[in-house]
Amino acid sequence: MRQPTPDVVAHRGASAHHAEHTRGAYELALEQGADALECDIRVSRDGHLVCVHDRRIDRTSNARGVVSELTVAAMAEVDFTGWRHELPGSADELVRGPAGARERGVLTLDELLGMVRDHSRPVRLFVETKHPVRYGGLVEHKLVALLARYGMAGPADPESSPVLMMSFSQSAVRRFREAAPGVPTVQLFKRFRGSWRTGVLPPWADLAGPDIRLLREDPGFVERAAALGRDTYCWTVDEVADVELCRRAGVRFMATNAPASTRFHLAQSRPAQFGSVTTK
């Protein structure tokens, strides 16, 4: 039976309120009851997986440079929060600031996996590998190795996997599937390719990952994909109308920058027979 509402995935953390890919953004997302977290990863010059969306750190920090040319030690001295100047959403946030103090340093995937593992309730993590990159397929190989170190590379079944891998690169998803066949994969896309509109995806992809703009044009895609055994992960859903669209269409996972308000809208529109929202 299809679940009544989508799982809420915090896109780069609660990034509508705190600077993306920071500890504070993910801690707030967990406080707000997100079912899952989402991050983008790249390889640093010294071979670490770091949570940065762009090729460069210019937009999201007070420094400049290409991620693949910077070491983690160098990025540890960089402020990744100061570029955001929004007012706090509550008096508590005003007093404590993001995560209790001003944050410095890049967030590594190792740290984020630790947050997921140690959290008081089960939380899943969607990891997007970015391409094209200087180190090519190294990012997927390092991801598999890190998941193995955490005991997450070989789940008993897809539904029990705490991690899902995703990418816009078909070769990246295929490469990861070959190395870690038990971990679910998401093929992200901004437009339909070939038979994808019918719900037929590449064999190495477990879930479809369309842009919300595609579902606005063709909400029936979700049902077609589900008929072929493929759930849908939709990004990035912040508008109330889009939240409702995803709920009605049967989207399984919904990435949002604002987990709290998205969960509120889902609770308001949830059919009465399903009762109240359950915090997972």
PDB file of C-alpha atoms in Angstrom:
ATOM      1  CA  MET A   1       0.000   0.000   0.000  1.00  0.00           C
ATOM      2  CA  ARG A   2       1.348   3.436  -0.946  1.00  0.00           C
ATOM      3  CA  GLN A   3       2.175   5.625   2.061  1.00  0.00           C
ATOM      4  CA  PRO A   4      -0.317   8.500   2.513  1.00  0.00           C
ATOM      5  CA  THR A   5       2.259  11.321   2.470  1.00  0.00           C
ATOM      6  CA  PRO A   6       5.778  11.734   1.087  1.00  0.00           C
ATOM      7  CA  ASP A   7       8.808  11.470   3.356  1.00  0.00           C
ATOM      8  CA  VAL A   8      10.302  14.919   3.900  1.00  0.00           C
ATOM      9  CA  VAL A   9      13.958  15.178   2.859  1.00  0.00           C
ATOM     10  CA  ALA A  10      15.887  18.222   4.108  1.00  0.00           C
ATOM     11  CA  HIS A  11      17.622  19.605   1.008  1.00  0.00           C
ATOM     12  CA  ARG A  12      21.168  20.567   2.081  1.00  0.00           C
ATOM     13  CA  GLY A  13      19.703  20.645   5.600  1.00  0.00           C
ATOM     14  CA  ALA A  14      17.102  23.185   6.666  1.00  0.00           C
ATOM     15  CA  SER A  15      18.704  25.500   4.130  1.00  0.00           C
ATOM     16  CA  ALA A  16      15.828  27.989   4.057  1.00  0.00           C
ATOM     17  CA  HIS A  17      16.877  28.979   7.592  1.00  0.00           C
ATOM     18  CA  HIS A  18      20.578  28.183   7.957  1.00  0.00           C
ATOM     19  CA  ALA A  19      23.469  28.211   5.500  1.00  0.00           C
ATOM     20  CA  GLU A  20      23.368  25.087   3.341  1.00  0.00           C
ATOM     21  CA  HIS A  21      25.568  22.063   4.092  1.00  0.00           C
ATOM     22  CA  THR A  22      26.451  23.268   7.593  1.00  0.00           C
ATOM     23  CA  ARG A  23      26.117  21.442  10.879  1.00  0.00           C
ATOM     24  CA  GLY A  24      23.517  23.953  12.015  1.00  0.00           C
ATOM     25  CA  ALA A  25      21.394  23.381   8.908  1.00  0.00           C
ATOM     26  CA  TYR A  26      21.318  19.629   9.468  1.00  0.00           C
ATOM     27  CA  GLU A  27      20.800  19.861  13.216  1.00  0.00           C
ATOM     28  CA  LEU A  28      17.834  22.169  12.651  1.00  0.00           C
ATOM     29  CA  ALA A  29      16.426  19.801  10.019  1.00  0.00           C
ATOM     30  CA  LEU A  30      16.553  16.978  12.548  1.00  0.00           C
ATOM     31  CA  GLU A  31      14.880  19.190  15.164  1.00  0.00           C
ATOM     32  CA  GLN A  32      12.153  19.977  12.651  1.00  0.00           C
ATOM     33  CA  GLY A  33      11.401  16.281  12.191  1.00  0.00           C
ATOM     34  CA  ALA A  34      12.816  15.684   8.715  1.00  0.00           C
ATOM     35  CA  ASP A  35      12.532  12.038   7.685  1.00  0.00           C
ATOM     36  CA  ALA A  36      15.800  12.251   5.771  1.00  0.00           C
ATOM     37  CA  LEU A  37      18.696  14.560   4.966  1.00  0.00           C
ATOM     38  CA  GLU A  38      20.224  15.370   1.576  1.00  0.00           C
ATOM     39  CA  CYS A  39      23.748  16.452   0.711  1.00  0.00           C
ATOM     40  CA  ASP A  40      26.043  16.984  -2.271  1.00  0.00           C
ATOM     41  CA  ILE A  41      29.597  15.669  -2.127  1.00  0.00           C
ATOM     42  CA  ARG A  42      32.898  16.433  -3.824  1.00  0.00           C
ATOM     43  CA  VAL A  43      36.475  15.217  -3.314  1.00  0.00           C
ATOM     44  CA  SER A  44      38.963  17.608  -1.718  1.00  0.00           C
ATOM     45  CA  ARG A  45      42.573  17.863  -2.819  1.00  0.00           C
ATOM     46  CA  ASP A  46      43.643  15.516  -0.015  1.00  0.00           C
ATOM     47  CA  GLY A  47      40.987  12.917  -0.870  1.00  0.00           C
ATOM     48  CA  HIS A  48      38.207  13.626   1.617  1.00  0.00           C
ATOM     49  CA  LEU A  49      34.501  13.735   0.767  1.00  0.00           C
ATOM     50  CA  VAL A  50      33.142  17.180   1.610  1.00  0.00           C
ATOM     51  CA  CYS A  51      29.589  18.520   1.540  1.00  0.00           C
ATOM     52  CA  VAL A  52      29.724  21.320  -1.024  1.00  0.00           C
ATOM     53  CA  HIS A  53      27.342  21.839  -3.928  1.00  0.00           C
ATOM     54  CA  ASP A  54      29.323  24.105  -6.232  1.00  0.00           C
ATOM     55  CA  ARG A  55      32.636  23.445  -7.947  1.00  0.00           C
ATOM     56  CA  ARG A  56      33.975  26.466  -6.064  1.00  0.00           C
ATOM     57  CA  ILE A  57      33.437  27.618  -2.475  1.00  0.00           C
ATOM     58  CA  ASP A  58      32.985  31.280  -3.477  1.00  0.00           C
ATOM     59  CA  ARG A  59      29.184  31.412  -3.194  1.00  0.00           C
ATOM     60  CA  THR A  60      28.864  29.637   0.148  1.00  0.00           C
ATOM     61  CA  SER A  61      31.858  30.897   2.124  1.00  0.00           C
ATOM     62  CA  ASN A  62      34.015  33.919   2.848  1.00  0.00           C
ATOM     63  CA  ALA A  63      36.864  32.497   0.746  1.00  0.00           C
ATOM     64  CA  ARG A  64      37.531  31.585  -2.867  1.00  0.00           C
ATOM     65  CA  GLY A  65      38.802  28.486  -4.608  1.00  0.00           C
ATOM     66  CA  VAL A  66      38.023  25.220  -6.333  1.00  0.00           C
ATOM     67  CA  VAL A  67      37.055  22.395  -3.970  1.00  0.00           C
ATOM     68  CA  SER A  68      39.300  19.863  -5.700  1.00  0.00           C
ATOM     69  CA  GLU A  69      42.288  22.199  -5.243  1.00  0.00           C
ATOM     70  CA  LEU A  70      41.711  22.782  -1.514  1.00  0.00           C
ATOM     71  CA  THR A  71      42.550  20.515   1.423  1.00  0.00           C
ATOM     72  CA  VAL A  72      40.170  19.896   4.299  1.00  0.00           C
ATOM     73  CA  ALA A  73      42.661  21.650   6.574  1.00  0.00           C
ATOM     74  CA  ALA A  74      42.502  24.745   4.384  1.00  0.00           C
ATOM     75  CA  MET A  75      38.699  24.667   4.297  1.00  0.00           C
ATOM     76  CA  ALA A  76      38.631  24.233   8.086  1.00  0.00           C
ATOM     77  CA  GLU A  77      39.681  27.883   8.351  1.00  0.00           C
ATOM     78  CA  VAL A  78      36.844  29.089   6.131  1.00  0.00           C
ATOM     79  CA  ASP A  79      33.509  30.475   7.337  1.00  0.00           C
ATOM     80  CA  PHE A  80      30.663  28.705   5.532  1.00  0.00           C
ATOM     81  CA  THR A  81      27.874  30.565   7.356  1.00  0.00           C
ATOM     82  CA  GLY A  82      28.684  34.278   7.174  1.00  0.00           C
ATOM     83  CA  TRP A  83      27.270  34.732   3.666  1.00  0.00           C
ATOM     84  CA  ARG A  84      23.742  34.232   5.061  1.00  0.00           C
ATOM     85  CA  HIS A  85      22.329  37.267   6.876  1.00  0.00           C
ATOM     86  CA  GLU A  86      18.670  36.371   7.406  1.00  0.00           C
ATOM     87  CA  LEU A  87      17.096  37.181  10.744  1.00  0.00           C
ATOM     88  CA  PRO A  88      16.594  34.165  13.054  1.00  0.00           C
ATOM     89  CA  GLY A  89      13.222  32.477  12.868  1.00  0.00           C
ATOM     90  CA  SER A  90      12.707  32.509  16.646  1.00  0.00           C
ATOM     91  CA  ALA A  91      13.950  34.118  19.856  1.00  0.00           C
ATOM     92  CA  ASP A  92      15.743  30.879  20.752  1.00  0.00           C
ATOM     93  CA  GLU A  93      17.721  30.995  17.508  1.00  0.00           C
ATOM     94  CA  LEU A  94      18.583  34.649  18.149  1.00  0.00           C
ATOM     95  CA  VAL A  95      20.081  33.740  21.525  1.00  0.00           C
ATOM     96  CA  ARG A  96      21.935  30.587  20.565  1.00  0.00           C
ATOM     97  CA  GLY A  97      22.811  31.267  16.918  1.00  0.00           C
ATOM     98  CA  PRO A  98      23.234  28.435  14.380  1.00  0.00           C
ATOM     99  CA  ALA A  99      23.988  25.201  16.240  1.00  0.00           C
ATOM    100  CA  GLY A 100      24.790  27.220  19.360  1.00  0.00           C
ATOM    101  CA  ALA A 101      27.743  29.146  17.914  1.00  0.00           C
ATOM    102  CA  ARG A 102      29.195  30.561  14.725  1.00  0.00           C
ATOM    103  CA  GLU A 103      30.430  27.639  12.599  1.00  0.00           C
ATOM    104  CA  ARG A 104      33.669  27.440  10.749  1.00  0.00           C
ATOM    105  CA  GLY A 105      35.067  24.805   8.465  1.00  0.00           C
ATOM    106  CA  VAL A 106      33.692  22.601   5.748  1.00  0.00           C
ATOM    107  CA  LEU A 107      31.355  19.770   6.738  1.00  0.00           C
ATOM    108  CA  THR A 108      32.716  16.367   5.734  1.00  0.00           C
ATOM    109  CA  LEU A 109      30.520  13.448   4.752  1.00  0.00           C
ATOM    110  CA  ASP A 110      32.191  11.478   7.539  1.00  0.00           C
ATOM    111  CA  GLU A 111      30.794  13.961  10.072  1.00  0.00           C
ATOM    112  CA  LEU A 112      27.333  13.943   8.510  1.00  0.00           C
ATOM    113  CA  LEU A 113      27.173  10.150   8.490  1.00  0.00           C
ATOM    114  CA  GLY A 114      28.070  10.245  12.158  1.00  0.00           C
ATOM    115  CA  MET A 115      25.158  12.617  12.824  1.00  0.00           C
ATOM    116  CA  VAL A 116      22.771  10.248  11.026  1.00  0.00           C
ATOM    117  CA  ARG A 117      24.114   7.181  12.812  1.00  0.00           C
ATOM    118  CA  ASP A 118      23.992   8.773  16.271  1.00  0.00           C
ATOM    119  CA  HIS A 119      20.602  10.465  15.999  1.00  0.00           C
ATOM    120  CA  SER A 120      17.918   9.333  18.432  1.00  0.00           C
ATOM    121  CA  ARG A 121      15.517   8.218  15.682  1.00  0.00           C
ATOM    122  CA  PRO A 122      16.090   6.536  12.298  1.00  0.00           C
ATOM    123  CA  VAL A 123      16.990   9.079   9.620  1.00  0.00           C
ATOM    124  CA  ARG A 124      18.012   8.361   6.037  1.00  0.00           C
ATOM    125  CA  LEU A 125      20.661  10.207   4.062  1.00  0.00           C
ATOM    126  CA  PHE A 126      20.469  10.954   0.320  1.00  0.00           C
ATOM    127  CA  VAL A 127      23.976  11.519  -1.049  1.00  0.00           C
ATOM    128  CA  GLU A 128      24.396  13.189  -4.431  1.00  0.00           C
ATOM    129  CA  THR A 129      27.738  12.826  -6.199  1.00  0.00           C
ATOM    130  CA  LYS A 130      28.554  15.851  -8.346  1.00  0.00           C
ATOM    131  CA  HIS A 131      29.792  15.637 -11.942  1.00  0.00           C
ATOM    132  CA  PRO A 132      31.707  16.524 -14.007  1.00  0.00           C
ATOM    133  CA  VAL A 133      34.645  16.700 -11.598  1.00  0.00           C
ATOM    134  CA  ARG A 134      38.423  16.596 -11.794  1.00  0.00           C
ATOM    135  CA  TYR A 135      38.669  13.186 -10.128  1.00  0.00           C
ATOM    136  CA  GLY A 136      36.018  11.448 -12.214  1.00  0.00           C
ATOM    137  CA  GLY A 137      34.711   8.226 -10.668  1.00  0.00           C
ATOM    138  CA  LEU A 138      36.861   8.559  -7.551  1.00  0.00           C
ATOM    139  CA  VAL A 139      33.955  10.190  -5.700  1.00  0.00           C
ATOM    140  CA  GLU A 140      31.781   7.057  -6.046  1.00  0.00           C
ATOM    141  CA  HIS A 141      34.621   4.726  -5.031  1.00  0.00           C
ATOM    142  CA  LYS A 142      35.360   6.829  -1.959  1.00  0.00           C
ATOM    143  CA  LEU A 143      31.671   6.944  -1.091  1.00  0.00           C
ATOM    144  CA  VAL A 144      31.428   3.149  -1.165  1.00  0.00           C
ATOM    145  CA  ALA A 145      34.553   2.852   1.001  1.00  0.00           C
ATOM    146  CA  LEU A 146      33.211   5.315   3.567  1.00  0.00           C
ATOM    147  CA  LEU A 147      29.827   3.588   3.702  1.00  0.00           C
ATOM    148  CA  ALA A 148      31.615   0.274   4.230  1.00  0.00           C
ATOM    149  CA  ARG A 149      33.491   1.773   7.173  1.00  0.00           C
ATOM    150  CA  TYR A 150      30.143   2.712   8.721  1.00  0.00           C
ATOM    151  CA  GLY A 151      28.635  -0.684   7.940  1.00  0.00           C
ATOM    152  CA  MET A 152      26.204   0.902   5.482  1.00  0.00           C
ATOM    153  CA  ALA A 153      27.451  -0.458   2.155  1.00  0.00           C
ATOM    154  CA  GLY A 154      25.578  -3.761   2.292  1.00  0.00           C
ATOM    155  CA  PRO A 155      22.075  -3.319   3.757  1.00  0.00           C
ATOM    156  CA  ALA A 156      19.878  -6.379   4.225  1.00  0.00           C
ATOM    157  CA  ASP A 157      17.337  -4.892   1.816  1.00  0.00           C
ATOM    158  CA  PRO A 158      16.748  -1.529   0.103  1.00  0.00           C
ATOM    159  CA  GLU A 159      14.054  -0.419   2.549  1.00  0.00           C
ATOM    160  CA  SER A 160      16.419  -0.845   5.502  1.00  0.00           C
ATOM    161  CA  SER A 161      19.262   1.084   3.880  1.00  0.00           C
ATOM    162  CA  PRO A 162      20.084   4.274   5.831  1.00  0.00           C
ATOM    163  CA  VAL A 163      21.712   5.760   2.719  1.00  0.00           C
ATOM    164  CA  LEU A 164      20.594   6.314  -0.873  1.00  0.00           C
ATOM    165  CA  MET A 165      23.003   7.423  -3.599  1.00  0.00           C
ATOM    166  CA  MET A 166      21.976   9.724  -6.425  1.00  0.00           C
ATOM    167  CA  SER A 167      23.416  11.698  -9.316  1.00  0.00           C
ATOM    168  CA  PHE A 168      22.515  13.418 -12.561  1.00  0.00           C
ATOM    169  CA  SER A 169      25.310  11.404 -14.174  1.00  0.00           C
ATOM    170  CA  GLN A 170      24.078   8.060 -15.490  1.00  0.00           C
ATOM    171  CA  SER A 171      27.605   6.658 -15.495  1.00  0.00           C
ATOM    172  CA  ALA A 172      28.042   7.676 -11.848  1.00  0.00           C
ATOM    173  CA  VAL A 173      24.854   5.893 -10.781  1.00  0.00           C
ATOM    174  CA  ARG A 174      25.828   2.811 -12.791  1.00  0.00           C
ATOM    175  CA  ARG A 175      29.358   2.840 -11.347  1.00  0.00           C
ATOM    176  CA  PHE A 176      28.032   3.050  -7.794  1.00  0.00           C
ATOM    177  CA  ARG A 177      25.477   0.277  -8.401  1.00  0.00           C
ATOM    178  CA  GLU A 178      28.240  -2.054  -9.575  1.00  0.00           C
ATOM    179  CA  ALA A 179      30.308  -1.355  -6.453  1.00  0.00           C
ATOM    180  CA  ALA A 180      27.473  -1.407  -3.884  1.00  0.00           C
ATOM    181  CA  PRO A 181      24.496  -3.263  -5.400  1.00  0.00           C
ATOM    182  CA  GLY A 182      22.513  -3.287  -2.148  1.00  0.00           C
ATOM    183  CA  VAL A 183      22.342   0.476  -1.680  1.00  0.00           C
ATOM    184  CA  PRO A 184      19.354   2.128  -3.434  1.00  0.00           C
ATOM    185  CA  THR A 185      20.085   4.588  -6.221  1.00  0.00           C
ATOM    186  CA  VAL A 186      18.242   7.616  -7.590  1.00  0.00           C
ATOM    187  CA  GLN A 187      18.632   8.813 -11.173  1.00  0.00           C
ATOM    188  CA  LEU A 188      18.200  12.585 -11.041  1.00  0.00           C
ATOM    189  CA  PHE A 189      17.035  14.455 -14.126  1.00  0.00           C
ATOM    190  CA  LYS A 190      15.823  17.862 -15.292  1.00  0.00           C
ATOM    191  CA  ARG A 191      14.205  16.594 -18.489  1.00  0.00           C
ATOM    192  CA  PHE A 192      12.831  13.330 -19.806  1.00  0.00           C
ATOM    193  CA  ARG A 193      15.203  11.239 -21.920  1.00  0.00           C
ATOM    194  CA  GLY A 194      13.987   8.614 -24.366  1.00  0.00           C
ATOM    195  CA  SER A 195      11.562   6.267 -22.633  1.00  0.00           C
ATOM    196  CA  TRP A 196      11.927   7.871 -19.204  1.00  0.00           C
ATOM    197  CA  ARG A 197       8.628   9.719 -19.592  1.00  0.00           C
ATOM    198  CA  THR A 198       6.880   6.332 -19.654  1.00  0.00           C
ATOM    199  CA  GLY A 199       8.477   5.415 -16.332  1.00  0.00           C
ATOM    200  CA  VAL A 200      11.123   3.141 -17.836  1.00  0.00           C
ATOM    201  CA  LEU A 201      14.439   4.013 -16.174  1.00  0.00           C
ATOM    202  CA  PRO A 202      17.981   2.682 -16.632  1.00  0.00           C
ATOM    203  CA  PRO A 203      18.340  -0.729 -14.927  1.00  0.00           C
ATOM    204  CA  TRP A 204      20.865   0.646 -12.412  1.00  0.00           C
ATOM    205  CA  ALA A 205      18.372   3.190 -11.024  1.00  0.00           C
ATOM    206  CA  ASP A 206      15.920   2.213  -8.279  1.00  0.00           C
ATOM    207  CA  LEU A 207      14.120   5.552  -8.019  1.00  0.00           C
ATOM    208  CA  ALA A 208      13.240   8.333 -10.431  1.00  0.00           C
ATOM    209  CA  GLY A 209      14.482  11.793  -9.428  1.00  0.00           C
ATOM    210  CA  PRO A 210      12.621  14.456 -11.441  1.00  0.00           C
ATOM    211  CA  ASP A 211      12.664  18.212 -10.982  1.00  0.00           C
ATOM    212  CA  ILE A 212       9.357  19.533  -9.581  1.00  0.00           C
ATOM    213  CA  ARG A 213       8.895  21.438 -12.847  1.00  0.00           C
ATOM    214  CA  LEU A 214       8.543  18.140 -14.689  1.00  0.00           C
ATOM    215  CA  LEU A 215       5.796  16.982 -12.333  1.00  0.00           C
ATOM    216  CA  ARG A 216       3.932  20.259 -12.751  1.00  0.00           C
ATOM    217  CA  GLU A 217       3.772  19.490 -16.464  1.00  0.00           C
ATOM    218  CA  ASP A 218       3.184  15.749 -16.111  1.00  0.00           C
ATOM    219  CA  PRO A 219       2.092  14.600 -12.615  1.00  0.00           C
ATOM    220  CA  GLY A 220       1.016  11.258 -14.089  1.00  0.00           C
ATOM    221  CA  PHE A 221       4.686  10.310 -14.402  1.00  0.00           C
ATOM    222  CA  VAL A 222       4.750   9.264 -10.739  1.00  0.00           C
ATOM    223  CA  GLU A 223       2.000   6.694 -11.263  1.00  0.00           C
ATOM    224  CA  ARG A 224       3.604   5.358 -14.449  1.00  0.00           C
ATOM    225  CA  ALA A 225       6.946   4.915 -12.708  1.00  0.00           C
ATOM    226  CA  ALA A 226       5.271   3.253  -9.709  1.00  0.00           C
ATOM    227  CA  ALA A 227       3.519   0.778 -12.011  1.00  0.00           C
ATOM    228  CA  LEU A 228       6.986  -0.314 -13.136  1.00  0.00           C
ATOM    229  CA  GLY A 229       8.295  -0.618  -9.586  1.00  0.00           C
ATOM    230  CA  ARG A 230      10.012   2.767  -9.376  1.00  0.00           C
ATOM    231  CA  ASP A 231       9.283   5.209  -6.542  1.00  0.00           C
ATOM    232  CA  THR A 232       9.842   8.928  -7.088  1.00  0.00           C
ATOM    233  CA  TYR A 233      12.166  11.380  -5.345  1.00  0.00           C
ATOM    234  CA  CYS A 234      11.183  14.934  -6.333  1.00  0.00           C
ATOM    235  CA  TRP A 235      13.263  18.085  -5.898  1.00  0.00           C
ATOM    236  CA  THR A 236      13.117  20.884  -4.772  1.00  0.00           C
ATOM    237  CA  VAL A 237       9.645  21.379  -3.287  1.00  0.00           C
ATOM    238  CA  ASP A 238       8.987  24.521  -1.225  1.00  0.00           C
ATOM    239  CA  GLU A 239       5.758  26.028  -2.566  1.00  0.00           C
ATOM    240  CA  VAL A 240       2.497  24.921  -0.914  1.00  0.00           C
ATOM    241  CA  ALA A 241       0.946  24.074  -4.287  1.00  0.00           C
ATOM    242  CA  ASP A 242       3.927  21.870  -5.143  1.00  0.00           C
ATOM    243  CA  VAL A 243       3.767  20.089  -1.784  1.00  0.00           C
ATOM    244  CA  GLU A 244       0.116  19.281  -2.470  1.00  0.00           C
ATOM    245  CA  LEU A 245       0.914  18.209  -6.027  1.00  0.00           C
ATOM    246  CA  CYS A 246       3.513  15.739  -4.777  1.00  0.00           C
ATOM    247  CA  ARG A 247       1.165  14.388  -2.125  1.00  0.00           C
ATOM    248  CA  ARG A 248      -1.655  13.835  -4.595  1.00  0.00           C
ATOM    249  CA  ALA A 249       0.650  12.327  -7.218  1.00  0.00           C
ATOM    250  CA  GLY A 250       2.067   9.772  -4.781  1.00  0.00           C
ATOM    251  CA  VAL A 251       5.665  10.982  -4.586  1.00  0.00           C
ATOM    252  CA  ARG A 252       7.646   8.836  -2.125  1.00  0.00           C
ATOM    253  CA  PHE A 253      10.399  11.295  -1.160  1.00  0.00           C
ATOM    254  CA  MET A 254      10.180  15.080  -1.388  1.00  0.00           C
ATOM    255  CA  ALA A 255      13.278  17.284  -1.061  1.00  0.00           C
ATOM    256  CA  THR A 256      12.620  20.669   0.510  1.00  0.00           C
ATOM    257  CA  ASN A 257      14.633  23.570   1.901  1.00  0.00           C
ATOM    258  CA  ALA A 258      12.067  24.104   4.674  1.00  0.00           C
ATOM    259  CA  PRO A 259      11.274  20.801   6.445  1.00  0.00           C
ATOM    260  CA  ALA A 260       9.119  22.288   9.212  1.00  0.00           C
ATOM    261  CA  SER A 261       6.708  24.204   6.982  1.00  0.00           C
ATOM    262  CA  THR A 262       6.570  21.352   4.481  1.00  0.00           C
ATOM    263  CA  ARG A 263       5.656  18.869   7.226  1.00  0.00           C
ATOM    264  CA  PHE A 264       3.030  21.342   8.477  1.00  0.00           C
ATOM    265  CA  HIS A 265       1.403  21.592   5.044  1.00  0.00           C
ATOM    266  CA  LEU A 266       1.410  17.796   4.679  1.00  0.00           C
ATOM    267  CA  ALA A 267      -0.223  17.424   8.087  1.00  0.00           C
ATOM    268  CA  GLN A 268      -2.891  19.987   7.176  1.00  0.00           C
ATOM    269  CA  SER A 269      -3.755  18.230   3.920  1.00  0.00           C
ATOM    270  CA  ARG A 270      -3.433  14.668   5.144  1.00  0.00           C
ATOM    271  CA  PRO A 271      -6.683  12.681   4.883  1.00  0.00           C
ATOM    272  CA  ALA A 272      -8.388  12.272   8.254  1.00  0.00           C
ATOM    273  CA  GLN A 273      -8.400   8.457   8.085  1.00  0.00           C
ATOM    274  CA  PHE A 274      -4.620   8.405   8.333  1.00  0.00           C
ATOM    275  CA  GLY A 275      -4.568  10.224  11.660  1.00  0.00           C
ATOM    276  CA  SER A 276      -1.771  12.531  12.802  1.00  0.00           C
ATOM    277  CA  VAL A 277       1.692  12.781  11.358  1.00  0.00           C
ATOM    278  CA  THR A 278       4.117  10.246  12.780  1.00  0.00           C
ATOM    279  CA  THR A 279       7.642  11.378  13.602  1.00  0.00           C
ATOM    280  CA  LYS A 280       9.987   8.743  12.303  1.00  0.00           C
TER     281      LYS A 280
END
